[in-house]
JSON list of C-alpha atoms in Angstrom, two decimals:
[
{"chain": "A", "resi": 1, "resn": "MET", "atom": "CA", "xyz": [24.27, -23.76, -30.91]},
{"chain": "A", "resi": 2, "resn": "LEU", "atom": "CA", "xyz": [22.37, -25.25, -27.87]},
{"chain": "A", "resi": 3, "resn": "ASN", "atom": "CA", "xyz": [22.23, -28.96, -27.22]},
{"chain": "A", "resi": 4, "resn": "ASP", "atom": "CA", "xyz": [18.98, -30.55, -28.82]},
{"chain": "A", "resi": 5, "resn": "VAL", "atom": "CA", "xyz": [18.00, -27.14, -30.26]},
{"chain": "A", "resi": 6, "resn": "TRP", "atom": "CA", "xyz": [16.11, -28.86, -33.10]},
{"chain": "A", "resi": 7, "resn": "TYR", "atom": "CA", "xyz": [14.41, -31.27, -30.80]},
{"chain": "A", "resi": 8, "resn": "GLU", "atom": "CA", "xyz": [13.25, -28.38, -28.63]},
{"chain": "A", "resi": 9, "resn": "SER", "atom": "CA", "xyz": [12.12, -26.39, -31.63]},
{"chain": "A", "resi": 10, "resn": "LEU", "atom": "CA", "xyz": [9.83, -29.15, -32.90]},
{"chain": "A", "resi": 11, "resn": "THR", "atom": "CA", "xyz": [8.41, -29.67, -29.38]},
{"chain": "A", "resi": 12, "resn": "ARG", "atom": "CA", "xyz": [7.45, -25.98, -29.37]},
{"chain": "A", "resi": 13, "resn": "ARG", "atom": "CA", "xyz": [6.15, -26.30, -32.82]},
{"chain": "A", "resi": 14, "resn": "ASP", "atom": "CA", "xyz": [3.73, -28.95, -31.57]},
{"chain": "A", "resi": 15, "resn": "GLU", "atom": "CA", "xyz": [2.03, -26.26, -29.24]},
{"chain": "A", "resi": 16, "resn": "VAL", "atom": "CA", "xyz": [1.42, -24.09, -32.24]},
{"chain": "A", "resi": 17, "resn": "LEU", "atom": "CA", "xyz": [-0.13, -26.92, -34.08]},
{"chain": "A", "resi": 18, "resn": "VAL", "atom": "CA", "xyz": [-2.60, -27.57, -31.27]},
{"chain": "A", "resi": 19, "resn": "ARG", "atom": "CA", "xyz": [-3.53, -23.99, -31.24]},
{"chain": "A", "resi": 20, "resn": "TRP", "atom": "CA", "xyz": [-4.20, -24.04, -35.04]},
{"chain": "A", "resi": 21, "resn": "VAL", "atom": "CA", "xyz": [-6.43, -27.16, -34.62]},
{"chain": "A", "resi": 22, "resn": "ARG", "atom": "CA", "xyz": [-8.55, -25.34, -31.99]},
{"chain": "A", "resi": 23, "resn": "VAL", "atom": "CA", "xyz": [-8.98, -22.42, -34.17]},
{"chain": "A", "resi": 24, "resn": "LEU", "atom": "CA", "xyz": [-9.81, -24.43, -37.28]},
{"chain": "A", "resi": 25, "resn": "LYS", "atom": "CA", "xyz": [-12.45, -26.32, -35.39]},
{"chain": "A", "resi": 26, "resn": "GLU", "atom": "CA", "xyz": [-13.94, -23.19, -33.91]},
{"chain": "A", "resi": 27, "resn": "GLY", "atom": "CA", "xyz": [-14.12, -21.85, -37.51]},
{"chain": "A", "resi": 28, "resn": "GLU", "atom": "CA", "xyz": [-15.88, -25.08, -38.76]},
{"chain": "A", "resi": 29, "resn": "VAL", "atom": "CA", "xyz": [-18.43, -24.59, -36.08]},
{"chain": "A", "resi": 30, "resn": "THR", "atom": "CA", "xyz": [-19.04, -20.94, -36.87]},
{"chain": "A", "resi": 31, "resn": "LEU", "atom": "CA", "xyz": [-19.28, -21.68, -40.61]},
{"chain": "A", "resi": 32, "resn": "GLY", "atom": "CA", "xyz": [-21.20, -24.97, -40.25]},
{"chain": "A", "resi": 33, "resn": "ALA", "atom": "CA", "xyz": [-19.85, -28.41, -40.63]},
{"chain": "A", "resi": 34, "resn": "GLN", "atom": "CA", "xyz": [-21.90, -29.05, -43.76]},
{"chain": "A", "resi": 35, "resn": "SER", "atom": "CA", "xyz": [-20.77, -25.85, -45.67]},
{"chain": "A", "resi": 36, "resn": "VAL", "atom": "CA", "xyz": [-17.99, -26.16, -48.13]},
{"chain": "A", "resi": 37, "resn": "ALA", "atom": "CA", "xyz": [-15.77, -23.67, -46.15]},
{"chain": "A", "resi": 38, "resn": "GLY", "atom": "CA", "xyz": [-16.61, -25.50, -42.95]},
{"chain": "A", "resi": 39, "resn": "GLY", "atom": "CA", "xyz": [-15.59, -28.74, -44.43]},
{"chain": "A", "resi": 40, "resn": "ARG", "atom": "CA", "xyz": [-12.25, -27.40, -45.59]},
{"chain": "A", "resi": 41, "resn": "LEU", "atom": "CA", "xyz": [-11.64, -26.17, -42.16]},
{"chain": "A", "resi": 42, "resn": "ALA", "atom": "CA", "xyz": [-12.43, -29.58, -40.77]},
{"chain": "A", "resi": 43, "resn": "GLU", "atom": "CA", "xyz": [-10.11, -31.26, -43.23]},
{"chain": "A", "resi": 44, "resn": "SER", "atom": "CA", "xyz": [-7.36, -28.89, -42.33]},
{"chain": "A", "resi": 45, "resn": "ALA", "atom": "CA", "xyz": [-7.85, -29.56, -38.71]},
{"chain": "A", "resi": 46, "resn": "GLU", "atom": "CA", "xyz": [-7.73, -33.29, -39.44]},
{"chain": "A", "resi": 47, "resn": "PHE", "atom": "CA", "xyz": [-4.35, -32.75, -41.32]},
{"chain": "A", "resi": 48, "resn": "PHE", "atom": "CA", "xyz": [-2.81, -30.89, -38.44]},
{"chain": "A", "resi": 49, "resn": "GLU", "atom": "CA", "xyz": [-4.00, -33.51, -35.84]},
{"chain": "A", "resi": 50, "resn": "PHE", "atom": "CA", "xyz": [-2.22, -36.03, -38.25]},
{"chain": "A", "resi": 51, "resn": "MET", "atom": "CA", "xyz": [0.93, -33.81, -38.06]},
{"chain": "A", "resi": 52, "resn": "ILE", "atom": "CA", "xyz": [0.78, -33.74, -34.31]},
{"chain": "A", "resi": 53, "resn": "THR", "atom": "CA", "xyz": [0.66, -37.45, -33.93]},
{"chain": "A", "resi": 54, "resn": "GLU", "atom": "CA", "xyz": [3.35, -37.93, -36.43]},
{"chain": "A", "resi": 55, "resn": "LEU", "atom": "CA", "xyz": [5.58, -35.35, -34.82]},
{"chain": "A", "resi": 56, "resn": "GLU", "atom": "CA", "xyz": [5.03, -36.83, -31.41]},
{"chain": "A", "resi": 57, "resn": "GLY", "atom": "CA", "xyz": [5.97, -40.46, -32.80]},
{"chain": "A", "resi": 58, "resn": "MET", "atom": "CA", "xyz": [9.03, -38.92, -34.61]},
{"chain": "A", "resi": 59, "resn": "LEU", "atom": "CA", "xyz": [10.26, -37.15, -31.49]},
{"chain": "A", "resi": 60, "resn": "ASP", "atom": "CA", "xyz": [9.81, -40.43, -29.45]},
{"chain": "A", "resi": 61, "resn": "ARG", "atom": "CA", "xyz": [11.82, -42.24, -32.05]},
{"chain": "A", "resi": 62, "resn": "TRP", "atom": "CA", "xyz": [14.56, -39.62, -31.87]},
{"chain": "A", "resi": 63, "resn": "LYS", "atom": "CA", "xyz": [14.86, -39.91, -28.06]},
{"chain": "A", "resi": 64, "resn": "ALA", "atom": "CA", "xyz": [15.06, -43.70, -28.38]},
{"chain": "A", "resi": 65, "resn": "ARG", "atom": "CA", "xyz": [17.79, -43.46, -30.87]},
{"chain": "A", "resi": 66, "resn": "HIS", "atom": "CA", "xyz": [19.75, -41.32, -28.49]},
{"chain": "A", "resi": 67, "resn": "GLY", "atom": "CA", "xyz": [19.66, -43.42, -25.36]},
{"chain": "A", "resi": 68, "resn": "GLY", "atom": "CA", "xyz": [16.10, -42.53, -24.35]},
{"chain": "A", "resi": 69, "resn": "GLY", "atom": "CA", "xyz": [16.68, -38.90, -23.55]},
{"chain": "A", "resi": 70, "resn": "VAL", "atom": "CA", "xyz": [17.81, -35.61, -24.72]},
{"chain": "A", "resi": 71, "resn": "SER", "atom": "CA", "xyz": [20.52, -33.60, -23.21]},
{"chain": "A", "resi": 72, "resn": "ALA", "atom": "CA", "xyz": [19.94, -30.03, -21.92]}
]
């Protein structure tokens, strides 16, 4: 098992979440922000933006817990 495999895996997951947010927001625009479906997409995008923020904070706390850095 590679060093910090879980840290690296979650870091890459963040890239996927950013793409999902972009696609959800595009869908919201396409369907209309005032439509029921557009509102659902907006809420989903908001959820994933929240997840991104929380993930960043969690990874920062993990680095701090392990002396400020991760080993390669």
